[in-house]
């Protein structure tokens, strides 16, 4: 019976975050920003381009046909002069797309979720890296004291030879998890598959393959790594080029190509995780035929409560009262499951029996 309970709780928790894959594919010249925004944040703006510093040039992301892939692709352009970072920071340049707080929930990573990010990119022949940083992909947490520091970064760095680096920061200090010679990536279409489980005991895996023949060019795996930060609301991906202007003479105008962006959100819950969720919040009296109280033993404040019946249907959604009372007066006798949440994070879950 206990196993059946775990299975049912897992079904309820996973059903709140159904597997969802979102694709962003170029569809031909024109209205590129509109296409990107329509997919990553409908009605809002996810493009961080240097257009304001280079108005006579116009938009710095467009779409072109690529003969090698035989599809339309996104073209990201950056100019050493006069581009900067959105007319805010003059010592760096940014031309990126992202998800953010206006994006749909299934495009934002939260604790307990497993997300697979996929995309293709091509660095141009003659590509020049900054000796400081030239980021082409980031996973950044939003909220908390560490939000300015990317959690994961795929960056290129000038050297002998130039390197492709995977960088990681659990807190405010970055380390290099792995690096490789950048040369094989120049002028070559590659496909990235990045899989991350968000949480304090998370996992991370990245594979980069050559599109033409599937050759594995870069790979990294860590099955026990901290992928969540205190007070974070969510983690969001970024793609494009973000580079330092500390040594502009070492740089040149660049054109990076990207294609076939994919964000696929999965939710995995083990028996251990369900047991932890059951310990986080206690409800009493249970069974009950009147109002019940709850005690929050987790680190997260609870700002919403969802009650499910035994068929997995939501029967009640309420805000927690200051006295931590849950009103069950309008519920009939039976077995229910109560899910306690902090925004998108499942904080606790309990079975409730109403007499």
mmCIF file of C-alpha atoms in Angstrom:
data_model
loop_
_atom_site.group_PDB
_atom_site.id
_atom_site.type_symbol
_atom_site.label_atom_id
_atom_site.label_comp_id
_atom_site.label_asym_id
_atom_site.label_seq_id
_atom_site.Cartn_x
_atom_site.Cartn_y
_atom_site.Cartn_z
ATOM 1 C CA UNK A 1 0.000 0.000 0.000
ATOM 2 C CA UNK A 2 2.912 2.330 0.800
ATOM 3 C CA UNK A 3 4.367 1.859 -2.698
ATOM 4 C CA UNK A 4 0.989 2.667 -4.219
ATOM 5 C CA UNK A 5 0.897 5.868 -2.161
ATOM 6 C CA UNK A 6 4.339 6.915 -3.425
ATOM 7 C CA UNK A 7 3.312 6.239 -7.008
ATOM 8 C CA UNK A 8 0.145 8.279 -6.601
ATOM 9 C CA UNK A 9 1.987 11.192 -4.993
ATOM 10 C CA UNK A 10 4.547 11.136 -7.798
ATOM 11 C CA UNK A 11 1.784 11.203 -10.404
ATOM 12 C CA UNK A 12 0.146 14.209 -8.723
ATOM 13 C CA UNK A 13 3.392 16.157 -8.375
ATOM 14 C CA UNK A 14 4.575 15.377 -11.891
ATOM 15 C CA UNK A 15 1.162 16.191 -13.369
ATOM 16 C CA UNK A 16 1.602 19.779 -12.198
ATOM 17 C CA UNK A 17 4.592 20.076 -14.538
ATOM 18 C CA UNK A 18 3.784 17.988 -17.593
ATOM 19 C CA UNK A 19 6.644 17.106 -19.916
ATOM 20 C CA UNK A 20 6.830 20.001 -22.309
ATOM 21 C CA UNK A 21 9.178 20.647 -25.190
ATOM 22 C CA UNK A 22 9.400 24.111 -26.681
ATOM 23 C CA UNK A 23 11.149 24.609 -30.008
ATOM 24 C CA UNK A 24 12.548 27.804 -31.503
ATOM 25 C CA UNK A 25 13.407 27.408 -35.182
ATOM 26 C CA UNK A 26 14.258 30.100 -37.715
ATOM 27 C CA UNK A 27 11.616 30.398 -40.442
ATOM 28 C CA UNK A 28 13.188 32.844 -42.882
ATOM 29 C CA UNK A 29 14.203 36.507 -43.099
ATOM 30 C CA UNK A 30 12.076 39.159 -41.392
ATOM 31 C CA UNK A 31 10.444 39.633 -37.983
ATOM 32 C CA UNK A 32 13.191 37.696 -36.210
ATOM 33 C CA UNK A 33 12.769 39.401 -32.839
ATOM 34 C CA UNK A 34 9.033 38.851 -33.045
ATOM 35 C CA UNK A 35 9.546 35.128 -33.679
ATOM 36 C CA UNK A 36 11.973 34.741 -30.784
ATOM 37 C CA UNK A 37 9.715 36.618 -28.382
ATOM 38 C CA UNK A 38 6.615 34.697 -29.468
ATOM 39 C CA UNK A 39 8.276 31.447 -28.414
ATOM 40 C CA UNK A 40 10.306 32.425 -25.341
ATOM 41 C CA UNK A 41 8.026 35.077 -23.789
ATOM 42 C CA UNK A 42 4.849 35.855 -25.754
ATOM 43 C CA UNK A 43 4.026 39.552 -25.570
ATOM 44 C CA UNK A 44 7.361 40.500 -24.025
ATOM 45 C CA UNK A 45 11.012 40.966 -25.022
ATOM 46 C CA UNK A 46 13.766 38.394 -24.463
ATOM 47 C CA UNK A 47 16.290 39.911 -26.886
ATOM 48 C CA UNK A 48 19.327 41.630 -25.343
ATOM 49 C CA UNK A 49 20.923 43.154 -28.429
ATOM 50 C CA UNK A 50 23.273 46.145 -28.896
ATOM 51 C CA UNK A 51 20.860 47.904 -31.262
ATOM 52 C CA UNK A 52 20.640 51.089 -29.172
ATOM 53 C CA UNK A 53 24.374 51.724 -29.630
ATOM 54 C CA UNK A 54 24.259 51.032 -33.362
ATOM 55 C CA UNK A 55 20.920 52.313 -34.607
ATOM 56 C CA UNK A 56 22.090 52.904 -38.171
ATOM 57 C CA UNK A 57 22.878 49.187 -38.523
ATOM 58 C CA UNK A 58 19.528 48.007 -37.246
ATOM 59 C CA UNK A 59 18.800 44.637 -35.698
ATOM 60 C CA UNK A 60 21.752 42.473 -34.681
ATOM 61 C CA UNK A 61 19.922 39.133 -34.912
ATOM 62 C CA UNK A 62 18.392 38.032 -38.186
ATOM 63 C CA UNK A 63 17.744 34.834 -40.158
ATOM 64 C CA UNK A 64 19.606 33.422 -43.134
ATOM 65 C CA UNK A 65 19.531 30.177 -45.075
ATOM 66 C CA UNK A 66 22.382 27.791 -44.277
ATOM 67 C CA UNK A 67 23.426 25.512 -47.134
ATOM 68 C CA UNK A 68 25.145 22.992 -44.867
ATOM 69 C CA UNK A 69 22.130 22.354 -42.618
ATOM 70 C CA UNK A 70 19.727 23.105 -45.481
ATOM 71 C CA UNK A 71 17.502 25.156 -43.158
ATOM 72 C CA UNK A 72 17.067 28.751 -42.038
ATOM 73 C CA UNK A 73 19.216 29.651 -39.013
ATOM 74 C CA UNK A 74 19.627 32.569 -36.633
ATOM 75 C CA UNK A 75 22.544 34.924 -37.252
ATOM 76 C CA UNK A 76 23.945 36.832 -34.250
ATOM 77 C CA UNK A 77 26.145 39.796 -35.207
ATOM 78 C CA UNK A 78 28.461 41.767 -32.942
ATOM 79 C CA UNK A 79 30.666 44.732 -33.905
ATOM 80 C CA UNK A 80 33.759 45.711 -31.935
ATOM 81 C CA UNK A 81 32.810 49.359 -32.500
ATOM 82 C CA UNK A 82 30.311 50.767 -31.512
ATOM 83 C CA UNK A 83 28.442 47.879 -29.828
ATOM 84 C CA UNK A 84 28.228 47.606 -26.038
ATOM 85 C CA UNK A 85 25.966 45.989 -23.451
ATOM 86 C CA UNK A 86 22.516 47.510 -24.084
ATOM 87 C CA UNK A 87 23.860 51.079 -23.612
ATOM 88 C CA UNK A 88 24.369 50.215 -19.930
ATOM 89 C CA UNK A 89 27.871 48.718 -19.629
ATOM 90 C CA UNK A 90 30.502 50.099 -21.972
ATOM 91 C CA UNK A 91 33.320 47.658 -21.125
ATOM 92 C CA UNK A 92 31.541 44.655 -22.673
ATOM 93 C CA UNK A 93 29.224 43.659 -25.498
ATOM 94 C CA UNK A 94 26.103 41.533 -25.407
ATOM 95 C CA UNK A 95 23.911 40.028 -28.101
ATOM 96 C CA UNK A 96 21.851 37.296 -26.448
ATOM 97 C CA UNK A 97 18.409 35.774 -26.146
ATOM 98 C CA UNK A 98 17.045 34.341 -22.917
ATOM 99 C CA UNK A 99 14.037 33.277 -20.923
ATOM 100 C CA UNK A 100 13.032 35.361 -17.902
ATOM 101 C CA UNK A 101 10.228 36.038 -15.425
ATOM 102 C CA UNK A 102 7.771 36.888 -18.225
ATOM 103 C CA UNK A 103 8.372 33.519 -19.898
ATOM 104 C CA UNK A 104 6.026 30.542 -19.458
ATOM 105 C CA UNK A 105 6.771 28.406 -16.402
ATOM 106 C CA UNK A 106 7.908 25.447 -18.495
ATOM 107 C CA UNK A 107 10.809 27.560 -19.821
ATOM 108 C CA UNK A 108 12.112 28.288 -16.316
ATOM 109 C CA UNK A 109 14.058 25.730 -14.304
ATOM 110 C CA UNK A 110 13.095 25.205 -10.652
ATOM 111 C CA UNK A 111 14.254 22.852 -7.920
ATOM 112 C CA UNK A 112 13.103 19.278 -8.497
ATOM 113 C CA UNK A 113 12.930 19.593 -12.278
ATOM 114 C CA UNK A 114 15.025 17.946 -14.940
ATOM 115 C CA UNK A 115 15.515 20.061 -18.068
ATOM 116 C CA UNK A 116 17.123 19.175 -21.379
ATOM 117 C CA UNK A 117 18.441 22.103 -23.446
ATOM 118 C CA UNK A 118 19.449 21.491 -27.057
ATOM 119 C CA UNK A 119 20.753 23.767 -29.769
ATOM 120 C CA UNK A 120 23.172 23.951 -32.680
ATOM 121 C CA UNK A 121 25.829 26.612 -33.211
ATOM 122 C CA UNK A 122 28.697 27.466 -35.524
ATOM 123 C CA UNK A 123 31.651 29.748 -34.816
ATOM 124 C CA UNK A 124 32.971 31.498 -37.945
ATOM 125 C CA UNK A 125 36.365 30.870 -39.499
ATOM 126 C CA UNK A 126 38.867 33.246 -37.892
ATOM 127 C CA UNK A 127 36.790 33.611 -34.713
ATOM 128 C CA UNK A 128 38.686 35.581 -32.061
ATOM 129 C CA UNK A 129 38.119 35.084 -28.331
ATOM 130 C CA UNK A 130 38.652 37.621 -25.582
ATOM 131 C CA UNK A 131 41.326 36.838 -22.997
ATOM 132 C CA UNK A 132 38.742 37.761 -20.336
ATOM 133 C CA UNK A 133 35.487 36.103 -21.443
ATOM 134 C CA UNK A 134 33.442 35.349 -24.532
ATOM 135 C CA UNK A 135 30.300 33.593 -23.325
ATOM 136 C CA UNK A 136 28.156 31.754 -25.866
ATOM 137 C CA UNK A 137 25.756 30.113 -23.382
ATOM 138 C CA UNK A 138 24.799 30.617 -19.743
ATOM 139 C CA UNK A 139 22.487 29.111 -17.144
ATOM 140 C CA UNK A 140 21.752 31.873 -14.627
ATOM 141 C CA UNK A 141 19.732 31.782 -11.432
ATOM 142 C CA UNK A 142 17.348 34.669 -10.807
ATOM 143 C CA UNK A 143 16.755 35.927 -7.281
ATOM 144 C CA UNK A 144 19.051 35.895 -4.271
ATOM 145 C CA UNK A 145 22.494 37.353 -3.705
ATOM 146 C CA UNK A 146 24.210 35.230 -6.364
ATOM 147 C CA UNK A 147 22.050 36.025 -9.375
ATOM 148 C CA UNK A 148 24.766 38.068 -11.113
ATOM 149 C CA UNK A 149 27.060 35.025 -11.257
ATOM 150 C CA UNK A 150 26.152 32.415 -13.892
ATOM 151 C CA UNK A 151 25.751 28.889 -12.547
ATOM 152 C CA UNK A 152 27.061 27.290 -15.757
ATOM 153 C CA UNK A 153 28.834 29.016 -18.619
ATOM 154 C CA UNK A 154 30.070 27.803 -21.979
ATOM 155 C CA UNK A 155 32.768 30.288 -22.903
ATOM 156 C CA UNK A 156 35.710 30.665 -25.258
ATOM 157 C CA UNK A 157 39.006 32.115 -24.072
ATOM 158 C CA UNK A 158 42.048 33.451 -25.903
ATOM 159 C CA UNK A 159 45.208 31.419 -25.303
ATOM 160 C CA UNK A 160 47.769 29.150 -26.923
ATOM 161 C CA UNK A 161 45.633 27.596 -28.228
ATOM 162 C CA UNK A 162 42.254 29.232 -27.671
ATOM 163 C CA UNK A 163 40.010 27.144 -25.412
ATOM 164 C CA UNK A 164 36.371 26.163 -25.110
ATOM 165 C CA UNK A 165 35.613 26.091 -21.383
ATOM 166 C CA UNK A 166 32.756 24.826 -19.250
ATOM 167 C CA UNK A 167 32.636 27.046 -16.159
ATOM 168 C CA UNK A 168 30.651 26.505 -12.945
ATOM 169 C CA UNK A 169 29.898 28.554 -9.844
ATOM 170 C CA UNK A 170 28.214 27.070 -6.787
ATOM 171 C CA UNK A 171 28.522 30.434 -5.016
ATOM 172 C CA UNK A 172 30.393 33.595 -6.021
ATOM 173 C CA UNK A 173 33.544 31.905 -7.344
ATOM 174 C CA UNK A 174 33.812 30.276 -10.761
ATOM 175 C CA UNK A 175 35.866 27.199 -11.581
ATOM 176 C CA UNK A 176 36.597 25.483 -14.888
ATOM 177 C CA UNK A 177 35.024 22.026 -14.970
ATOM 178 C CA UNK A 178 36.545 21.083 -18.318
ATOM 179 C CA UNK A 179 38.252 22.724 -21.270
ATOM 180 C CA UNK A 180 39.402 21.721 -24.724
ATOM 181 C CA UNK A 181 41.120 23.167 -27.779
ATOM 182 C CA UNK A 182 38.713 25.495 -29.585
ATOM 183 C CA UNK A 183 40.227 24.852 -33.038
ATOM 184 C CA UNK A 184 38.006 21.870 -34.045
ATOM 185 C CA UNK A 185 34.902 23.957 -33.321
ATOM 186 C CA UNK A 186 35.807 26.789 -35.679
ATOM 187 C CA UNK A 187 33.794 26.744 -38.900
ATOM 188 C CA UNK A 188 31.946 23.595 -37.812
ATOM 189 C CA UNK A 189 28.287 23.073 -37.025
ATOM 190 C CA UNK A 190 27.922 21.348 -33.645
ATOM 191 C CA UNK A 191 24.908 20.253 -31.611
ATOM 192 C CA UNK A 192 24.750 20.662 -27.843
ATOM 193 C CA UNK A 193 22.667 18.537 -25.482
ATOM 194 C CA UNK A 194 22.714 19.875 -21.930
ATOM 195 C CA UNK A 195 20.804 17.963 -19.238
ATOM 196 C CA UNK A 196 20.439 19.338 -15.740
ATOM 197 C CA UNK A 197 18.529 18.305 -12.628
ATOM 198 C CA UNK A 198 17.938 21.377 -10.507
ATOM 199 C CA UNK A 199 18.348 20.979 -6.754
ATOM 200 C CA UNK A 200 20.900 20.932 -3.946
ATOM 201 C CA UNK A 201 21.885 17.405 -4.955
ATOM 202 C CA UNK A 202 21.572 17.789 -8.696
ATOM 203 C CA UNK A 203 23.132 16.313 -11.802
ATOM 204 C CA UNK A 204 24.639 17.895 -14.892
ATOM 205 C CA UNK A 205 25.622 16.489 -18.282
ATOM 206 C CA UNK A 206 26.670 18.161 -21.505
ATOM 207 C CA UNK A 207 27.584 16.586 -24.843
ATOM 208 C CA UNK A 208 28.699 18.482 -27.942
ATOM 209 C CA UNK A 209 28.671 16.545 -31.210
ATOM 210 C CA UNK A 210 29.682 17.415 -34.740
ATOM 211 C CA UNK A 211 26.491 17.672 -36.791
ATOM 212 C CA UNK A 212 28.000 16.210 -39.956
ATOM 213 C CA UNK A 213 28.981 12.805 -38.538
ATOM 214 C CA UNK A 214 27.953 12.704 -34.861
ATOM 215 C CA UNK A 215 31.535 12.768 -33.559
ATOM 216 C CA UNK A 216 31.582 13.543 -29.818
ATOM 217 C CA UNK A 217 33.784 16.632 -29.430
ATOM 218 C CA UNK A 218 33.177 17.563 -25.793
ATOM 219 C CA UNK A 219 31.522 15.797 -22.866
ATOM 220 C CA UNK A 220 31.158 16.323 -19.132
ATOM 221 C CA UNK A 221 29.096 14.506 -16.476
ATOM 222 C CA UNK A 222 28.583 15.116 -12.756
ATOM 223 C CA UNK A 223 26.029 13.033 -10.861
ATOM 224 C CA UNK A 224 26.243 14.982 -7.598
ATOM 225 C CA UNK A 225 26.523 18.747 -7.876
ATOM 226 C CA UNK A 226 24.771 21.733 -6.305
ATOM 227 C CA UNK A 227 22.346 23.132 -8.882
ATOM 228 C CA UNK A 228 20.284 25.449 -6.716
ATOM 229 C CA UNK A 229 20.995 28.683 -4.844
ATOM 230 C CA UNK A 230 19.485 30.195 -1.733
ATOM 231 C CA UNK A 231 16.525 32.513 -2.416
ATOM 232 C CA UNK A 232 16.554 31.766 -6.153
ATOM 233 C CA UNK A 233 13.207 31.912 -7.946
ATOM 234 C CA UNK A 234 14.258 30.044 -11.094
ATOM 235 C CA UNK A 235 17.125 29.369 -13.491
ATOM 236 C CA UNK A 236 17.026 30.600 -17.079
ATOM 237 C CA UNK A 237 19.143 29.843 -20.169
ATOM 238 C CA UNK A 238 20.885 32.412 -22.379
ATOM 239 C CA UNK A 239 22.404 32.003 -25.843
ATOM 240 C CA UNK A 240 24.385 34.325 -28.095
ATOM 241 C CA UNK A 241 27.643 36.186 -27.579
ATOM 242 C CA UNK A 242 28.636 38.173 -24.493
ATOM 243 C CA UNK A 243 32.247 39.318 -24.489
ATOM 244 C CA UNK A 244 34.660 41.589 -22.656
ATOM 245 C CA UNK A 245 36.138 44.684 -24.276
ATOM 246 C CA UNK A 246 39.174 44.750 -21.973
ATOM 247 C CA UNK A 247 41.416 44.074 -24.986
ATOM 248 C CA UNK A 248 39.452 45.267 -28.033
ATOM 249 C CA UNK A 249 42.497 45.100 -30.318
ATOM 250 C CA UNK A 250 42.390 41.305 -29.957
ATOM 251 C CA UNK A 251 38.787 41.201 -31.178
ATOM 252 C CA UNK A 252 36.987 41.649 -34.469
ATOM 253 C CA UNK A 253 33.418 41.841 -35.736
ATOM 254 C CA UNK A 254 31.853 38.388 -35.432
ATOM 255 C CA UNK A 255 28.929 36.463 -36.871
ATOM 256 C CA UNK A 256 27.718 33.445 -34.881
ATOM 257 C CA UNK A 257 25.075 31.076 -36.203
ATOM 258 C CA UNK A 258 22.517 29.275 -34.015
ATOM 259 C CA UNK A 259 19.715 26.866 -34.884
ATOM 260 C CA UNK A 260 17.110 24.484 -33.477
ATOM 261 C CA UNK A 261 16.768 25.687 -29.897
ATOM 262 C CA UNK A 262 14.869 23.253 -27.676
ATOM 263 C CA UNK A 263 13.845 23.391 -24.014
ATOM 264 C CA UNK A 264 12.353 20.165 -22.686
ATOM 265 C CA UNK A 265 11.205 20.136 -19.087
ATOM 266 C CA UNK A 266 10.856 16.851 -17.214
ATOM 267 C CA UNK A 267 9.986 16.189 -13.586
ATOM 268 C CA UNK A 268 11.490 13.236 -11.742
ATOM 269 C CA UNK A 269 10.642 12.337 -8.154
ATOM 270 C CA UNK A 270 12.251 9.444 -6.302
ATOM 271 C CA UNK A 271 10.793 7.715 -3.241
ATOM 272 C CA UNK A 272 13.441 9.501 -1.163
ATOM 273 C CA UNK A 273 12.353 12.895 -2.492
ATOM 274 C CA UNK A 274 8.684 12.137 -1.796
ATOM 275 C CA UNK A 275 9.571 11.054 1.754
ATOM 276 C CA UNK A 276 11.413 14.352 2.239
ATOM 277 C CA UNK A 277 8.408 16.314 0.967
ATOM 278 C CA UNK A 278 6.220 14.432 3.443
ATOM 279 C CA UNK A 279 8.527 15.421 6.307
ATOM 280 C CA UNK A 280 8.719 19.072 5.279
ATOM 281 C CA UNK A 281 5.123 19.890 6.188
ATOM 282 C CA UNK A 282 2.971 18.196 8.844
ATOM 283 C CA UNK A 283 -0.819 18.494 8.997
ATOM 284 C CA UNK A 284 -2.970 17.753 12.065
ATOM 285 C CA UNK A 285 -5.381 16.451 13.166
ATOM 286 C CA UNK A 286 -5.367 13.767 10.496
ATOM 287 C CA UNK A 287 -7.900 12.179 9.981
ATOM 288 C CA UNK A 288 -10.224 15.108 10.566
ATOM 289 C CA UNK A 289 -13.761 16.285 9.919
ATOM 290 C CA UNK A 290 -13.051 19.945 10.592
ATOM 291 C CA UNK A 291 -10.309 22.466 9.890
ATOM 292 C CA UNK A 292 -6.744 21.180 9.984
ATOM 293 C CA UNK A 293 -3.499 22.954 10.851
ATOM 294 C CA UNK A 294 -0.070 22.646 9.285
ATOM 295 C CA UNK A 295 3.514 23.083 10.461
ATOM 296 C CA UNK A 296 6.199 24.075 7.953
ATOM 297 C CA UNK A 297 9.583 22.454 8.676
ATOM 298 C CA UNK A 298 11.165 23.437 5.354
ATOM 299 C CA UNK A 299 13.402 26.380 4.489
ATOM 300 C CA UNK A 300 10.811 27.834 2.109
ATOM 301 C CA UNK A 301 7.780 29.934 3.060
ATOM 302 C CA UNK A 302 4.496 28.534 1.767
ATOM 303 C CA UNK A 303 2.416 30.871 -0.395
ATOM 304 C CA UNK A 304 -0.111 28.481 -1.935
ATOM 305 C CA UNK A 305 -1.832 25.194 -1.110
ATOM 306 C CA UNK A 306 -3.404 22.809 -3.628
ATOM 307 C CA UNK A 307 -5.717 19.964 -2.606
ATOM 308 C CA UNK A 308 -6.178 16.957 -4.918
ATOM 309 C CA UNK A 309 -8.759 14.193 -4.711
ATOM 310 C CA UNK A 310 -7.872 10.510 -5.103
ATOM 311 C CA UNK A 311 -8.361 10.760 -8.868
ATOM 312 C CA UNK A 312 -5.671 13.426 -9.104
ATOM 313 C CA UNK A 313 -8.029 16.342 -9.805
ATOM 314 C CA UNK A 314 -7.507 19.706 -8.122
ATOM 315 C CA UNK A 315 -10.485 20.361 -5.853
ATOM 316 C CA UNK A 316 -9.262 23.410 -3.970
ATOM 317 C CA UNK A 317 -6.549 26.075 -4.231
ATOM 318 C CA UNK A 318 -6.041 28.489 -1.364
ATOM 319 C CA UNK A 319 -3.615 30.894 0.207
ATOM 320 C CA UNK A 320 -2.256 29.905 3.625
ATOM 321 C CA UNK A 321 -3.805 31.707 6.577
ATOM 322 C CA UNK A 322 -1.547 33.424 9.095
ATOM 323 C CA UNK A 323 -2.759 30.962 11.734
ATOM 324 C CA UNK A 324 -1.894 28.075 9.382
ATOM 325 C CA UNK A 325 -5.431 26.744 9.182
ATOM 326 C CA UNK A 326 -6.637 24.818 6.132
ATOM 327 C CA UNK A 327 -10.385 25.133 5.630
ATOM 328 C CA UNK A 328 -11.809 21.755 4.568
ATOM 329 C CA UNK A 329 -15.425 22.511 5.450
ATOM 330 C CA UNK A 330 -16.649 22.145 1.860
ATOM 331 C CA UNK A 331 -14.875 18.847 1.151
ATOM 332 C CA UNK A 332 -16.715 15.540 1.371
ATOM 333 C CA UNK A 333 -15.433 12.455 3.171
ATOM 334 C CA UNK A 334 -12.564 10.687 1.468
ATOM 335 C CA UNK A 335 -8.824 10.646 0.847
ATOM 336 C CA UNK A 336 -7.087 13.799 -0.396
ATOM 337 C CA UNK A 337 -3.538 14.926 -1.091
ATOM 338 C CA UNK A 338 -2.368 18.378 -0.014
ATOM 339 C CA UNK A 339 0.540 19.996 -1.894
ATOM 340 C CA UNK A 340 2.270 22.983 -0.283
ATOM 341 C CA UNK A 341 4.111 25.317 -2.653
ATOM 342 C CA UNK A 342 6.497 28.248 -2.761
ATOM 343 C CA UNK A 343 5.843 29.792 -6.170
ATOM 344 C CA UNK A 344 6.768 26.949 -8.567
ATOM 345 C CA UNK A 345 8.557 24.823 -5.964
ATOM 346 C CA UNK A 346 6.833 21.885 -4.257
ATOM 347 C CA UNK A 347 7.678 22.380 -0.574
ATOM 348 C CA UNK A 348 5.672 19.554 0.999
ATOM 349 C CA UNK A 349 2.953 16.986 0.390
ATOM 350 C CA UNK A 350 0.668 15.079 2.764
ATOM 351 C CA UNK A 351 -2.197 12.620 2.533
ATOM 352 C CA UNK A 352 -5.311 13.927 4.303
ATOM 353 C CA UNK A 353 -8.223 11.740 5.379
ATOM 354 C CA UNK A 354 -11.554 13.504 5.893
ATOM 355 C CA UNK A 355 -14.090 11.564 7.950
#
